[in-house]
Coordinates of C-alpha atoms and ligand atoms in Angstrom, one line a residue:
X1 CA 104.8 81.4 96.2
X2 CA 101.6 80.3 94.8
X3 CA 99.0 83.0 93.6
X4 CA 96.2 82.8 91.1
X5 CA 96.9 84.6 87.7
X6 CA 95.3 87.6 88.8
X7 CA 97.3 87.7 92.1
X8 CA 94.5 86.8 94.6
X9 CA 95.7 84.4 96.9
X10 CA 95.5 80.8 97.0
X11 CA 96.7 78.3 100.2
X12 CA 100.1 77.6 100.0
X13 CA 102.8 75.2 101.7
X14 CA 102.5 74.9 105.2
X15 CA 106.1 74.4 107.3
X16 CA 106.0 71.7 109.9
X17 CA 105.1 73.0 113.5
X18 CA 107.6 75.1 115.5
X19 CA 108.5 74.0 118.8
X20 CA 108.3 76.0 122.5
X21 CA 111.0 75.2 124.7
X22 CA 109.9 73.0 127.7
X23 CA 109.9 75.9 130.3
X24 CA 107.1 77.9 128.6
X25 CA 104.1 77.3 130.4
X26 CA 100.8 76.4 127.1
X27 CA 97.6 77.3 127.7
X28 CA 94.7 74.9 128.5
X29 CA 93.9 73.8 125.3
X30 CA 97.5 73.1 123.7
X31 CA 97.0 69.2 123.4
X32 CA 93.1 69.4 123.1
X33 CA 90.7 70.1 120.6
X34 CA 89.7 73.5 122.0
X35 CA 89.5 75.1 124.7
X36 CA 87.6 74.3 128.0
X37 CA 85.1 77.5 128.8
X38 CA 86.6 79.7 131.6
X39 CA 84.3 80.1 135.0
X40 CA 85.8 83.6 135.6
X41 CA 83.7 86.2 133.8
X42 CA 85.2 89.1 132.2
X43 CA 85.7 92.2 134.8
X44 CA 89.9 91.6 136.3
X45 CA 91.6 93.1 139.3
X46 CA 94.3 95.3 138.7
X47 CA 97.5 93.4 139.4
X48 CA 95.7 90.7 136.9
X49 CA 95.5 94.1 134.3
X50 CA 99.2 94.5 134.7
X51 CA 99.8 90.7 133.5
X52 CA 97.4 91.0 130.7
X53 CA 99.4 94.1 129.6
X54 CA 102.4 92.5 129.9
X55 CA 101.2 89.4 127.3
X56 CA 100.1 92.3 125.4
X57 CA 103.1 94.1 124.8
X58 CA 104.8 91.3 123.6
X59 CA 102.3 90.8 121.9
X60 CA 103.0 94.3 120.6
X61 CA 106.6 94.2 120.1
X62 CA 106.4 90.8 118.0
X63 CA 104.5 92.5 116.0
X64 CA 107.4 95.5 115.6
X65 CA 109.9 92.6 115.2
X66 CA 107.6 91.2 112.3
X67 CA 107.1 94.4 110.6
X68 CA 110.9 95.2 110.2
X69 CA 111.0 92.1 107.9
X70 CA 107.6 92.9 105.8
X71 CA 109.3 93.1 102.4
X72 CA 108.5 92.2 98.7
X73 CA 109.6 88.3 98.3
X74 CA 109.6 87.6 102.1
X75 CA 107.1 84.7 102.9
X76 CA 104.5 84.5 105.8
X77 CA 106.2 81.7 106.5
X78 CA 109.5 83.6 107.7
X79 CA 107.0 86.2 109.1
X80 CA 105.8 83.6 111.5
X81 CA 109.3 82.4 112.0
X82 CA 110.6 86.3 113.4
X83 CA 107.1 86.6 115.4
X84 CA 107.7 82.9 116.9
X85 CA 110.8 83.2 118.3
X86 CA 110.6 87.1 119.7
X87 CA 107.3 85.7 121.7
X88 CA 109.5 82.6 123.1
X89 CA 112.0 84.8 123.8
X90 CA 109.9 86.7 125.9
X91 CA 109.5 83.5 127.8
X92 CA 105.9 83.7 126.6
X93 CA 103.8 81.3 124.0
X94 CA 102.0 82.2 121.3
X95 CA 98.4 81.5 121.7
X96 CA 97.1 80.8 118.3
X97 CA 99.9 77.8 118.3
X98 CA 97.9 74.4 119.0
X99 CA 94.5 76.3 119.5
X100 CA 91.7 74.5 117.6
X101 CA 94.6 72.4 115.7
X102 CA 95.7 75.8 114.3
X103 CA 99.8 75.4 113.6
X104 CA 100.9 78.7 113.3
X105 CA 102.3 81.2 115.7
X106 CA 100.7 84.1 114.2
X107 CA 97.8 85.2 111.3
X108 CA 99.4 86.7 108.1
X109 CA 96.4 87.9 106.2
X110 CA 97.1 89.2 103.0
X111 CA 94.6 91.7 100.3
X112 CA 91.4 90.0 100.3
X113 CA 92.1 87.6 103.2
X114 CA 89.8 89.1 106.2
X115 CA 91.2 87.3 109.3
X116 CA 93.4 84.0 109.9
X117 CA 95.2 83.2 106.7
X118 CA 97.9 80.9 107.8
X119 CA 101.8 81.4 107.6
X120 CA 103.2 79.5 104.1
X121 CA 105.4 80.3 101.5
X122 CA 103.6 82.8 100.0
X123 CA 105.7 85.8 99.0
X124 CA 104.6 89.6 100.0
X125 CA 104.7 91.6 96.7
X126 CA 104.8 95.2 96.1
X127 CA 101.4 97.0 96.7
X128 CA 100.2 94.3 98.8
X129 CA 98.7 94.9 102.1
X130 CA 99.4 92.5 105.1
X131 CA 97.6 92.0 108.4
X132 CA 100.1 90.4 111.5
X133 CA 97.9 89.1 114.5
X134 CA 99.4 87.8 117.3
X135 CA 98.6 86.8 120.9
X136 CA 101.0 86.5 123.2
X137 CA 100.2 84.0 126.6
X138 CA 102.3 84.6 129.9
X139 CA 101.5 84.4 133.5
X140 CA 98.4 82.8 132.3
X141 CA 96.6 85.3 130.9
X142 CA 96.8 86.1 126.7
X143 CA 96.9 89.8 125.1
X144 CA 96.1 90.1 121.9
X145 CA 96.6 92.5 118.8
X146 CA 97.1 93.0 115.3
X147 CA 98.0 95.6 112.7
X148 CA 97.8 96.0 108.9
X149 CA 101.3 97.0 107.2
X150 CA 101.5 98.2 103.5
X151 CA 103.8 96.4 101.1
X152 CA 106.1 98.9 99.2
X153 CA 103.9 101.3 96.8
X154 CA 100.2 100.2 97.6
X155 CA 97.5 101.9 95.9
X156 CA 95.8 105.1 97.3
X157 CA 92.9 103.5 97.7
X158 CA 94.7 100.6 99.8
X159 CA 96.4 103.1 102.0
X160 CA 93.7 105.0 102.7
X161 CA 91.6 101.4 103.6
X162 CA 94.4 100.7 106.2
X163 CA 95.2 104.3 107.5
X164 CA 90.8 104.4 108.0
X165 CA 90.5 100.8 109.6
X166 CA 93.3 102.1 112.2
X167 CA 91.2 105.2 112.2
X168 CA 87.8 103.4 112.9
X169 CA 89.6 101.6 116.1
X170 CA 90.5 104.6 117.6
X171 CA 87.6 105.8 117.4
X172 CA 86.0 103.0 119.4
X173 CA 88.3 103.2 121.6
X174 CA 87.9 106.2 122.4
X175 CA 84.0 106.1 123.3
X176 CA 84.7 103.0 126.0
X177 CA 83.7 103.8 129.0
X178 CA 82.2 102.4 132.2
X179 CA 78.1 102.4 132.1
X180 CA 77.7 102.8 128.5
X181 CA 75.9 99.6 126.3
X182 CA 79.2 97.8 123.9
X183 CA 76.8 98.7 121.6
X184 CA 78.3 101.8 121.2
X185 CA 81.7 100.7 119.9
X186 CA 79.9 99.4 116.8
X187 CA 77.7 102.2 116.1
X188 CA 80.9 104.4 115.9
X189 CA 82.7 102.1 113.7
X190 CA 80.2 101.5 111.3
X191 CA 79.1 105.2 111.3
X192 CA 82.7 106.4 110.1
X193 CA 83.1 103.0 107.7
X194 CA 79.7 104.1 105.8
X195 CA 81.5 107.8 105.2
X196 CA 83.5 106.5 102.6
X197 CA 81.0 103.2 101.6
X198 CA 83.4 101.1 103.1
X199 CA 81.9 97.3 104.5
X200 CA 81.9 96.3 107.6
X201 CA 82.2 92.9 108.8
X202 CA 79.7 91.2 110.8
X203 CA 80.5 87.7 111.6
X204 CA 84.3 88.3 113.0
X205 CA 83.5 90.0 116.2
X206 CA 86.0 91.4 119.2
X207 CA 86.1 89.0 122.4
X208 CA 86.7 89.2 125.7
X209 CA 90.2 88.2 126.5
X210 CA 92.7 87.6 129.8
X211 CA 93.0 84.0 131.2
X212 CA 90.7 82.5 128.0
X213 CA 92.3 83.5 124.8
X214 CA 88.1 84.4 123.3
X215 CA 86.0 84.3 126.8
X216 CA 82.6 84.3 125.3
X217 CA 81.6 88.1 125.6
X218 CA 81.3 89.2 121.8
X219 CA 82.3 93.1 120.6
X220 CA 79.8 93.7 117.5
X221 CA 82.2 96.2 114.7
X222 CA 78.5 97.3 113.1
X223 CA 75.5 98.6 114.9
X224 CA 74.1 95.6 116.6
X225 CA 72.1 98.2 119.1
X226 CA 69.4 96.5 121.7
X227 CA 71.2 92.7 121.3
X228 CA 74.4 93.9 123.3
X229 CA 73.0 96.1 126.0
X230 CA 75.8 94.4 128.1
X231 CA 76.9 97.3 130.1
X232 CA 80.5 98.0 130.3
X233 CA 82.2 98.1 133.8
X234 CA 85.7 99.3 135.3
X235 CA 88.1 96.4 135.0
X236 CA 86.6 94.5 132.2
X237 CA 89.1 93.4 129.3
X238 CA 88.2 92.5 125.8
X239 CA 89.4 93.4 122.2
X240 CA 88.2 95.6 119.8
X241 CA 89.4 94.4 116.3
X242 CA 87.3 95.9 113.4
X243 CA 88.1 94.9 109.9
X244 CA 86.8 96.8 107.1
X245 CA 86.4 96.2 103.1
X246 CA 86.3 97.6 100.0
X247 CA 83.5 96.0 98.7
X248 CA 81.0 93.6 100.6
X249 CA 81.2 91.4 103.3
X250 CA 80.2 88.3 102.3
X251 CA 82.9 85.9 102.8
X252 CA 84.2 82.1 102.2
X253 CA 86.0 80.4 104.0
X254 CA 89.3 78.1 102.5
X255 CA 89.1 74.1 102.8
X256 CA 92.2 74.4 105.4
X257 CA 89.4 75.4 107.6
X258 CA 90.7 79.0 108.6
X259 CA 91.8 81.7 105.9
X260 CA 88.9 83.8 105.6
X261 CA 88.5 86.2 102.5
X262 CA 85.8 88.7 101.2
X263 CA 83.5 86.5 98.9
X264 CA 84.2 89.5 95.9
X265 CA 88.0 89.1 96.8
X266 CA 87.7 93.2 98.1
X267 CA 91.1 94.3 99.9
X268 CA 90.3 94.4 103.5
X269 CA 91.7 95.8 106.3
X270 CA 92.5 94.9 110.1
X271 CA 93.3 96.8 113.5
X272 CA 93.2 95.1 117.1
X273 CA 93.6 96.0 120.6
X274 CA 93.2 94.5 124.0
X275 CA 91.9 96.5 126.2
X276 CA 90.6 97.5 129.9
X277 CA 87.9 99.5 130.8
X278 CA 88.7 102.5 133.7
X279 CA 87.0 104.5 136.0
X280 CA 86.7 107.1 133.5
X281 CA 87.6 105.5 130.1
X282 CA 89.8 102.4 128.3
X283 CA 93.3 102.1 129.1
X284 CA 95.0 100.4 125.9
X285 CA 97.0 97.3 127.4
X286 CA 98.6 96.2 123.6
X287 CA 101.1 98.8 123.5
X288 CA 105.0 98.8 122.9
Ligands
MF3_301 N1 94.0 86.6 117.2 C1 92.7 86.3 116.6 C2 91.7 87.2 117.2 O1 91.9 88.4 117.1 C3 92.4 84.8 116.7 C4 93.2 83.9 115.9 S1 92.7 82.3 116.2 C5 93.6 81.5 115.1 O2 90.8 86.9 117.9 F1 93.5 80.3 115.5 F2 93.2 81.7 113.9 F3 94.9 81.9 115.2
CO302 CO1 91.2 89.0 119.0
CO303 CO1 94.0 88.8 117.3

């Protein structure tokens, strides 16, 4: 349960690895040091879709699972143990488990933590916020999603972080749409973020997802304008994943070479899809 004295977080103990029975089929780069870049771009046909949304609502419902358990004095380490074992149950394998030597089956990020703290025996206390991402890998193809909870009585000023972060991600969402630039999802992200001075970070970015787990294609959260004029399509799949702070967005980055956290240790905020781009719009495909 380690913290510092004035409750920021500090690495704790890491459990040993968690096994995947033998029938699970692991992506590529289980075994490896990384992955090995995927040839196929990122526009998928539709029966490919339905797979991706069928990773991505377990995916989904792991997430659920998790939540149910998010309680003062619970540990990210028995987090990662409910999300584990829903995701094998589902006959699929958690992505983020053997991928780049990471060892957990899920990212517990905690307060100031931006993205990818790591499952220990740190215990949730009351007024903390918690972000749960997990990817879920089946029929070969990954979805992936995540969602900040509130621990107990959070501030107002934590609550409304969270409740605007899921706001900002709707809002993307809702301006996807074939033959426009990606640059538009970060333009309308940023523009609702600055409403209430909020900081946006830059270096974390959405990704094209489906048989690689990141396919190369970056999503931009801020305005990035001219440098991704990539023009969406129908059938293209990626994530949008913004996470917002309450101060700036510089950031360090632990010696276990993952957790991330705002630099002035800032609460931060975190809200994922996967989704795929229609005829007419985006069709969410990390859904319950
Ligand atoms: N799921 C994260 C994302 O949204 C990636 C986690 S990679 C890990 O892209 F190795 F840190 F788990
Ligand atoms: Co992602
Ligand atoms: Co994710």
């Amino acid at each position: 349960m380690p913290r510092n004295s004035d409750g920021t977080l500090t690495a704790g103990k890491i459990s040993p690895r968690r096994a995947v029975p033998h029938h699970i089929p692991r992506p590529e780069y289980v075994g490896k040091k990384g992955p090995t870049p995927s040839a196929h771009g990122d526009i998928y046909d539709a029966e490919t879709i339905e797979l991706i949304r069928e990773s991505g609502r377990i995916a989904s419902q792991a997430i659920d699972a998790v939540a149910e358990a998010i309680a003062p004095g619970v540990t990210t380490d028995e987090l990662d143990a409910i999300g584990h074992d829903f995701i094998v149950k589902h006959d699929a394998y958690p992505s983020t488990l053997g991928y780049r030597g990471y060892s957990k089956s899920l990212c517990s990020s905690i307060n100031e933590v931006i993205c990818h703290g790591i499952p220990d025996d740190t215990t949730l206390r009351d007024g903390d916020i918690i972000n749960i991402d997990i990817t879920a890998f089946k029929n070969g193809v990954h979805g992936d999603t995540n969602r900040t909870f509130v621990v107990g009585n959070a501030s107002q000023a934590a609550k409304d972080l969270v409740d605007r972060t899921e706001e900002s991600l709707r809002r993307a969402i809702a301006v996807v749409a074939p033959g426009r630039p990606i640059s538009v999802i970060g333009r309308v992200i940023e523009s609702y973020a600055k409403r209430f001075g909020y900081g946006v970070v830059r270096d974390f970015t959405g990704h094209g997802v489906g048989y690689a787990f990141h396919s190369g294609l970056i999503i931009p959260h801020y305005d990035a304008g001219e440098k991704y004029a990539t023009v969406m399509q129908p059938g293209m799949v990626f994530t949008i994943e913004p996470m917002l702070t309450l101060g700036s967005i510089a950031w360090d980055q632990w010696a276990d070479g993952w957790t991330v956290t705002t630099r002035d240790k800032s609460l931060t905020a975190q809200f994922e899809h996967t989704l795929a781009v229609t005829e007419t719009g985006a069709e969410i495909l990390t859904l319950s």
